[in-house]
PDB file of C-alpha atoms in Angstrom:
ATOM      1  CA  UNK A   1     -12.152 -20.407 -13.460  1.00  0.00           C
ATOM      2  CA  UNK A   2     -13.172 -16.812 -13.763  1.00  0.00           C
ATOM      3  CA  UNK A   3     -11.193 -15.224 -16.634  1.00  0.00           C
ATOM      4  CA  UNK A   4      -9.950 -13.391 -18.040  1.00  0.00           C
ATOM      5  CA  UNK A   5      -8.406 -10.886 -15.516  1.00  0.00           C
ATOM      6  CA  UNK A   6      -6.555  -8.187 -15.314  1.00  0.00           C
ATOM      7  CA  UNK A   7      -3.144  -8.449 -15.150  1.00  0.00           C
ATOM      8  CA  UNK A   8      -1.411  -5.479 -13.091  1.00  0.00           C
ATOM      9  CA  UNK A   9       1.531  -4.738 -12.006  1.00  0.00           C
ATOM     10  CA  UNK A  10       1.138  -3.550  -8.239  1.00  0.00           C
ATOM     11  CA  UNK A  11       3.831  -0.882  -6.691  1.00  0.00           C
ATOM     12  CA  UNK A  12       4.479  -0.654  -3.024  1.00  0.00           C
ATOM     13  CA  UNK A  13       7.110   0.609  -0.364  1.00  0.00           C
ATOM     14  CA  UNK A  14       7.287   3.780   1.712  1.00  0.00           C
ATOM     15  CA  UNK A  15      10.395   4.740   0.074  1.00  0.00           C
ATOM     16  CA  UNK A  16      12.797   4.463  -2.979  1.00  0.00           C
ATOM     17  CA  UNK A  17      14.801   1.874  -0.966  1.00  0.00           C
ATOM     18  CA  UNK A  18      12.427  -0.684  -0.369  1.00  0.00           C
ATOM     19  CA  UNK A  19      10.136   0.079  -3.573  1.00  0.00           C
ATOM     20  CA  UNK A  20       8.746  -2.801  -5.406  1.00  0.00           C
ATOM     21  CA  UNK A  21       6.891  -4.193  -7.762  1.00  0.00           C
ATOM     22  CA  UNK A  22       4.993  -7.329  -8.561  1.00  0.00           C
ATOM     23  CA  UNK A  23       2.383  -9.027 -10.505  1.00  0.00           C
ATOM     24  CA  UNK A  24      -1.167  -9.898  -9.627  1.00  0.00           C
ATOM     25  CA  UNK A  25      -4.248 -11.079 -11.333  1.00  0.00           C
ATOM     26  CA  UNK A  26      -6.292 -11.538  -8.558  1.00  0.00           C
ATOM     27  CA  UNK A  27      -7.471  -8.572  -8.510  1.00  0.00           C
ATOM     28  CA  UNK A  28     -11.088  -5.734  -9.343  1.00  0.00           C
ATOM     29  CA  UNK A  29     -13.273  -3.293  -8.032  1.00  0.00           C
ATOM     30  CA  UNK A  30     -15.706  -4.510  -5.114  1.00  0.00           C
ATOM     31  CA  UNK A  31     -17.674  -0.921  -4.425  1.00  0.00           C
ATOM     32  CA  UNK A  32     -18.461   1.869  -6.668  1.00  0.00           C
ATOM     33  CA  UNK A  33     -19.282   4.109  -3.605  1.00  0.00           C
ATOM     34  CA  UNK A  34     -17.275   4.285  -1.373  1.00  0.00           C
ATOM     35  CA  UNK A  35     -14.452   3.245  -4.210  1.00  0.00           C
ATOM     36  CA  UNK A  36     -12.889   0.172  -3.403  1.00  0.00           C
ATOM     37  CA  UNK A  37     -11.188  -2.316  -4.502  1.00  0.00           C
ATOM     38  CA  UNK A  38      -8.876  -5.765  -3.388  1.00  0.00           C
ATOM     39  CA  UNK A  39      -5.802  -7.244  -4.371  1.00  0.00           C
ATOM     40  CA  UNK A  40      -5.107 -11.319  -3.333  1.00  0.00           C
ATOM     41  CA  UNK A  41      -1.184 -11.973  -2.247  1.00  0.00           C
ATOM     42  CA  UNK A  42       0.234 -14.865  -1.143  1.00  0.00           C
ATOM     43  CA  UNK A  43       1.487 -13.881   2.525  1.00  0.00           C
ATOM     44  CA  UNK A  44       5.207 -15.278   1.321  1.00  0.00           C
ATOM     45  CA  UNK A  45       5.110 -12.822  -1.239  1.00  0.00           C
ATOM     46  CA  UNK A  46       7.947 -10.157  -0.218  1.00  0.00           C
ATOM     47  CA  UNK A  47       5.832  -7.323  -1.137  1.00  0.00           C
ATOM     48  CA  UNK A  48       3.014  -8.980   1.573  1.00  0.00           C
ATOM     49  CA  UNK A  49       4.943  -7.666   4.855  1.00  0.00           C
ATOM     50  CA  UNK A  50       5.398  -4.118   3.002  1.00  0.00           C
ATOM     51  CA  UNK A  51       1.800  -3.822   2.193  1.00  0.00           C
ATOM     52  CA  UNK A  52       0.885  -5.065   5.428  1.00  0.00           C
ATOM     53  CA  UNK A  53       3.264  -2.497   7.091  1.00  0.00           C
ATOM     54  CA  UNK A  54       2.519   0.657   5.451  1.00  0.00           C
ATOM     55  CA  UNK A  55      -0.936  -0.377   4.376  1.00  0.00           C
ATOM     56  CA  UNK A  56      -0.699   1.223   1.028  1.00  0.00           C
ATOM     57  CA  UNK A  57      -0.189   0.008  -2.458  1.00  0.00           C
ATOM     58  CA  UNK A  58      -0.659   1.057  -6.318  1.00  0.00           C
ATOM     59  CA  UNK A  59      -2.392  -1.014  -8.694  1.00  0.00           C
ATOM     60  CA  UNK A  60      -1.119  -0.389 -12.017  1.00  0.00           C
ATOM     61  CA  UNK A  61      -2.778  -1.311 -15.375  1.00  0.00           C
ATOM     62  CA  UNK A  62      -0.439  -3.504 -17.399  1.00  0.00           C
ATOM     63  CA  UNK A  63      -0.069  -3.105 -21.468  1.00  0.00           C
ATOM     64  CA  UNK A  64       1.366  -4.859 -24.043  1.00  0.00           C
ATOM     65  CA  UNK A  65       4.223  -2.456 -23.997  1.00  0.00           C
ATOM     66  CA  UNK A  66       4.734  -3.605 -20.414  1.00  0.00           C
ATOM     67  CA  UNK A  67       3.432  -7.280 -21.364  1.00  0.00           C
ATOM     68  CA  UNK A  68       7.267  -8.470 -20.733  1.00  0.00           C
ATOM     69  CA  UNK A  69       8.068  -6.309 -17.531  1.00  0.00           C
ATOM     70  CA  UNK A  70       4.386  -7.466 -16.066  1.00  0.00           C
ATOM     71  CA  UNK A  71       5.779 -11.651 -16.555  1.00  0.00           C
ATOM     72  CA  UNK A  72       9.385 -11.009 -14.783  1.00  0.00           C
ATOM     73  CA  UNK A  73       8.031  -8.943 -12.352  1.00  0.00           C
ATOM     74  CA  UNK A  74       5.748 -12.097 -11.334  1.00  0.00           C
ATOM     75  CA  UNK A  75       8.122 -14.692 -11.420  1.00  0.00           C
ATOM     76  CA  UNK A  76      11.275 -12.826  -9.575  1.00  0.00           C
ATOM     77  CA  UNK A  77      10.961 -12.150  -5.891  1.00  0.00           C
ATOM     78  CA  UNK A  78      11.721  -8.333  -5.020  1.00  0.00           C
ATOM     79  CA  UNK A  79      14.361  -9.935  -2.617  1.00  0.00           C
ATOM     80  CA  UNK A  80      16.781 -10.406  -5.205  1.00  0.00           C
ATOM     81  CA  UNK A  81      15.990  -7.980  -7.661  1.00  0.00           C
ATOM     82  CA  UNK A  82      14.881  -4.321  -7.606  1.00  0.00           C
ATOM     83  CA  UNK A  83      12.681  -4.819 -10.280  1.00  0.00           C
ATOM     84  CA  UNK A  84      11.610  -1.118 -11.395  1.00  0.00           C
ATOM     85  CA  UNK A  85      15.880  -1.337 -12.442  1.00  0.00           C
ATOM     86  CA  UNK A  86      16.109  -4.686 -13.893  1.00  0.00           C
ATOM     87  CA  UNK A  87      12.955  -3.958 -15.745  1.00  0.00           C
ATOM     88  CA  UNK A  88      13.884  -0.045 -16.484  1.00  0.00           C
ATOM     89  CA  UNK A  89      10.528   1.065 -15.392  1.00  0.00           C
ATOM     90  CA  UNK A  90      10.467   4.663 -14.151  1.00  0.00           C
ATOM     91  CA  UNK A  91       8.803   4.984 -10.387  1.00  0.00           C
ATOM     92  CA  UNK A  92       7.222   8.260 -10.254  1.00  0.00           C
ATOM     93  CA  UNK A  93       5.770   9.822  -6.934  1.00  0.00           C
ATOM     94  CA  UNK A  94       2.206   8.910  -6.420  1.00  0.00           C
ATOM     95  CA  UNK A  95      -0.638  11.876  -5.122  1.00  0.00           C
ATOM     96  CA  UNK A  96      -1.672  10.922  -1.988  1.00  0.00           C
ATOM     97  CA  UNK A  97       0.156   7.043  -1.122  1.00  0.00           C
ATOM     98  CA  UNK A  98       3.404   7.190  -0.549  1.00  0.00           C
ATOM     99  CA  UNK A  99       3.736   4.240  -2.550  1.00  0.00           C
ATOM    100  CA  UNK A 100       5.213   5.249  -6.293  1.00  0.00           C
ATOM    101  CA  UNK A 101       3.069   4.349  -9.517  1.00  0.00           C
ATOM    102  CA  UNK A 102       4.393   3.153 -12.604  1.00  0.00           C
ATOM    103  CA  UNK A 103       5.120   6.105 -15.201  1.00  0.00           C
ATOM    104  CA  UNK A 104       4.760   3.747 -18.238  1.00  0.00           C
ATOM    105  CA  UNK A 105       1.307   2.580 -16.960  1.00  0.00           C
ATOM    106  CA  UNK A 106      -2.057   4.563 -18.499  1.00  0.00           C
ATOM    107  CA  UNK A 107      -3.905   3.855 -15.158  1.00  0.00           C
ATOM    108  CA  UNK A 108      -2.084   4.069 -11.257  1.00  0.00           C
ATOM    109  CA  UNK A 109      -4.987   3.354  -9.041  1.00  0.00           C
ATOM    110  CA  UNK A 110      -4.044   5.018  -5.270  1.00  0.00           C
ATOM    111  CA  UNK A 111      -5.153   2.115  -2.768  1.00  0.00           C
ATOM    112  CA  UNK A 112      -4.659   2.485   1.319  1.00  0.00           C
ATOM    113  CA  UNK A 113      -5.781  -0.765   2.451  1.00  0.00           C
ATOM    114  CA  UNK A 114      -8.997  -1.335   4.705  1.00  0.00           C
ATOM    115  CA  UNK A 115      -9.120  -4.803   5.945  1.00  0.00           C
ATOM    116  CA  UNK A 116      -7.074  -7.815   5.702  1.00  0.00           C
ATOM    117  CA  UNK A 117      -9.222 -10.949   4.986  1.00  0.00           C
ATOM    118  CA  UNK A 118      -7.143 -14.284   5.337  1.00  0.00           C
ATOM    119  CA  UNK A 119      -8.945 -16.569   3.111  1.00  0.00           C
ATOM    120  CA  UNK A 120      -6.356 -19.842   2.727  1.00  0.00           C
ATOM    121  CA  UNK A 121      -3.110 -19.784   0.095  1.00  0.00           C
ATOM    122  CA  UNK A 122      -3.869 -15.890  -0.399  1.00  0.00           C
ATOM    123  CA  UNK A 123      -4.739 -13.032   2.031  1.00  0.00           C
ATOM    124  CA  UNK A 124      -7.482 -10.896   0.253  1.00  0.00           C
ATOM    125  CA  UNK A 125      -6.078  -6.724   1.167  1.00  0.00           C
ATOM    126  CA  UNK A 126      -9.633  -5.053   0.313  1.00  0.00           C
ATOM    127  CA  UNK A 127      -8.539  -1.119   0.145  1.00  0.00           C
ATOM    128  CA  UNK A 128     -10.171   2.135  -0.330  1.00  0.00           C
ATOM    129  CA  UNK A 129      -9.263   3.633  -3.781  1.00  0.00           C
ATOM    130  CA  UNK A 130      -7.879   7.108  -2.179  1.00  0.00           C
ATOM    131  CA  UNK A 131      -6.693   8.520  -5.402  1.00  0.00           C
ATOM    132  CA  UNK A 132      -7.004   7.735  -9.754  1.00  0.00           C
ATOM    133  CA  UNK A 133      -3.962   8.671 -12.126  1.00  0.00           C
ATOM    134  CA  UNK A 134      -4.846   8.493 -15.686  1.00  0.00           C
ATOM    135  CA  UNK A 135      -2.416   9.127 -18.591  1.00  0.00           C
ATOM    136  CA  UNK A 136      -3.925  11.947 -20.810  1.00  0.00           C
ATOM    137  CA  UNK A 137      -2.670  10.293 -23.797  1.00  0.00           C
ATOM    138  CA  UNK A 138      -5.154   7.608 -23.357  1.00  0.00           C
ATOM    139  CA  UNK A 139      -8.263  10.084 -23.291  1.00  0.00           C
ATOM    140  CA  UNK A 140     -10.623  10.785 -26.384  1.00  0.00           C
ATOM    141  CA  UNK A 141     -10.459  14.422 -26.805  1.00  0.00           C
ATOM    142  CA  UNK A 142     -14.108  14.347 -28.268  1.00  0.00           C
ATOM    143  CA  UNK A 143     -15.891  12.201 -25.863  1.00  0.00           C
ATOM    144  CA  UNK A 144     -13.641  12.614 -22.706  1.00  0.00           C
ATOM    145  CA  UNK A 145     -13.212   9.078 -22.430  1.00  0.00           C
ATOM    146  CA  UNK A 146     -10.371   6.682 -21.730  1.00  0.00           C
ATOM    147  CA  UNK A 147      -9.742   4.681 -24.941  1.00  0.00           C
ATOM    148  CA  UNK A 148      -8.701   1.339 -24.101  1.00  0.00           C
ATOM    149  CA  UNK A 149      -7.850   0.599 -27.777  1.00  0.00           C
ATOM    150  CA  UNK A 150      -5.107   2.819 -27.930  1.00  0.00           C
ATOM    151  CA  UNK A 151      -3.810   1.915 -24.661  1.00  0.00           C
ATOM    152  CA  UNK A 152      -3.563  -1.853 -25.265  1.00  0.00           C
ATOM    153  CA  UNK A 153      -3.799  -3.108 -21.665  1.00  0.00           C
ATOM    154  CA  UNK A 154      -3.293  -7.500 -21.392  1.00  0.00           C
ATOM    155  CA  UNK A 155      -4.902 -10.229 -19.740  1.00  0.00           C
ATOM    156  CA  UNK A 156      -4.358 -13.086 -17.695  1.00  0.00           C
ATOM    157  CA  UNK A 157      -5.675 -16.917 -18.889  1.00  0.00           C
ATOM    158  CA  UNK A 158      -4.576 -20.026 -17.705  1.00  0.00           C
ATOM    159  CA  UNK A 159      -1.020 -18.708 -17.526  1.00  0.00           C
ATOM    160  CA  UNK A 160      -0.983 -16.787 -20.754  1.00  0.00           C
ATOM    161  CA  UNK A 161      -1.436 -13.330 -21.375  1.00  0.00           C
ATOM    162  CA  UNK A 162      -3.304 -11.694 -24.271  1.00  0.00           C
ATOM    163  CA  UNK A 163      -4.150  -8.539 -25.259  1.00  0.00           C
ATOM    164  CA  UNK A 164      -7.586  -7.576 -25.404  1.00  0.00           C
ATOM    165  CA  UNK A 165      -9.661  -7.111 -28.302  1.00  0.00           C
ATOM    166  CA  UNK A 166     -11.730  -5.167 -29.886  1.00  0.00           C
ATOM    167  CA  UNK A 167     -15.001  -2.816 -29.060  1.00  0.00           C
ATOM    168  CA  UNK A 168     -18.405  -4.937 -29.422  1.00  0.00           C
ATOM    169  CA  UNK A 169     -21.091  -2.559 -28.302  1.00  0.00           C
ATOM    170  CA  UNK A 170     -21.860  -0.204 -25.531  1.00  0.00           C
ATOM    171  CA  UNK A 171     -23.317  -1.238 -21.602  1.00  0.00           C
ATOM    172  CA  UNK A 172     -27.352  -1.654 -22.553  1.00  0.00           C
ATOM    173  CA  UNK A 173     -26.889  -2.198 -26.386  1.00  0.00           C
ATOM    174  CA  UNK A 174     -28.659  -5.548 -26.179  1.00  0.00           C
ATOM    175  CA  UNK A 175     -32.011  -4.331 -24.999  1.00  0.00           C
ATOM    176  CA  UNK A 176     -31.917  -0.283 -26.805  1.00  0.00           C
ATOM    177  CA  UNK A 177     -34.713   0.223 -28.591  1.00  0.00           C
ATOM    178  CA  UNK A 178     -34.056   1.017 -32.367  1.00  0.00           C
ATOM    179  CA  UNK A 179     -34.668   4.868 -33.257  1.00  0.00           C
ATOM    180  CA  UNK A 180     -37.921   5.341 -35.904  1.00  0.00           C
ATOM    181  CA  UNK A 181     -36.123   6.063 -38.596  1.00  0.00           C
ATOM    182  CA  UNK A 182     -34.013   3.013 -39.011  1.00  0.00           C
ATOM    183  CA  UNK A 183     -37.686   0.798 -38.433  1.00  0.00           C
ATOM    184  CA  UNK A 184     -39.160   2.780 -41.142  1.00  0.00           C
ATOM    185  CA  UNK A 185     -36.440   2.302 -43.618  1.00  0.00           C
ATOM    186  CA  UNK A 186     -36.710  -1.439 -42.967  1.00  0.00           C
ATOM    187  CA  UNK A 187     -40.779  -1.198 -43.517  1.00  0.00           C
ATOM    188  CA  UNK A 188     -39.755   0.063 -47.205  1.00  0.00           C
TER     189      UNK A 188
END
């Protein structure tokens, strides 16, 4: 019952031939240093023995541009369909994984998987984040920032997906202090 999440498209295979593509919500960071992160699959999942094989993967943010891509990818089993085609999403060659990233996608995050953790209908793949692609068109030039307004990245609910909203203050703004001048003007 913890949502929203994510939802991400996640790109594996060691090469174009067995590439794939699939969708997962289960999903986030679990370390800021050393940089890690997880990804839950269902071991059934075709793109399960790949991961488990070459023990890389790329998680790829999702947007509402890819909102329709992200849903067929999820429900269509890389088995019958090479998805990246049937979707007409562009695999581009990754840094360091040999796994490709999704062009389309403002964020490829480079994973090379740490541990496997069974943990019942999913197997948790907990993975050191080896290397971050981010699309330059989603950085402020002033403040150097990614701007997750203009990139327009969904979520998962319940079974929907929604696009997230908009910018309601900055990490700390509930306990700042307020600056002098704006508790003089309210003295006046």
């Amino acid at each position: 019952m913890i949502y929203p999440l994510p939802a991400v498209l996640v790109s594996c295979g060691a090469t174009p031939e067995e590439y794939n593509l699939f969708t997962v919500a289960w999903t986030g960071t679990v370390c800021t240093n050393p940089p890690m992160c997880y990804i839950s699959v269902r071991p059934e999942r075709h793109s399960y023995d790949i991961i488990k094989r070459t023990g890389e993967f790329v998680i790829n943010l999702t947007t509402v541009e890819l909102a329709r891509a992200t849903d067929w990818c999820g429900v269509r089993s890389g088995r019958d369909y090479n998805k990246f085609e049937q979707m007409g999403i562009v695999a581009a060659e990754a840094q360091v994984v040999a796994a490709p990233i999704v062009e389309a996608s403002p964020i490829s995050i480079e994973c090379r998987v740490k541990q496997i953790i069974p943990l019942g209908s999913h197997d948790m793949f907990l993975a050191d984040v080896v290397n971050v692609l981010v699309d330059e068109e989603y950085i402020d030039p002033e403040t150097g920032k990614f701007d997750l307004q203009r990139a327009r990245p969904i979520a998962y609910s319940h079974g929907e997906y929604f696009e997230l909203g908009k910018f309601i203050g900055h990490f700390g703004w509930s306990v700042r202090k307020k600056s002098s001048a704006k508790k003089s003007k309210k003295k006046k």
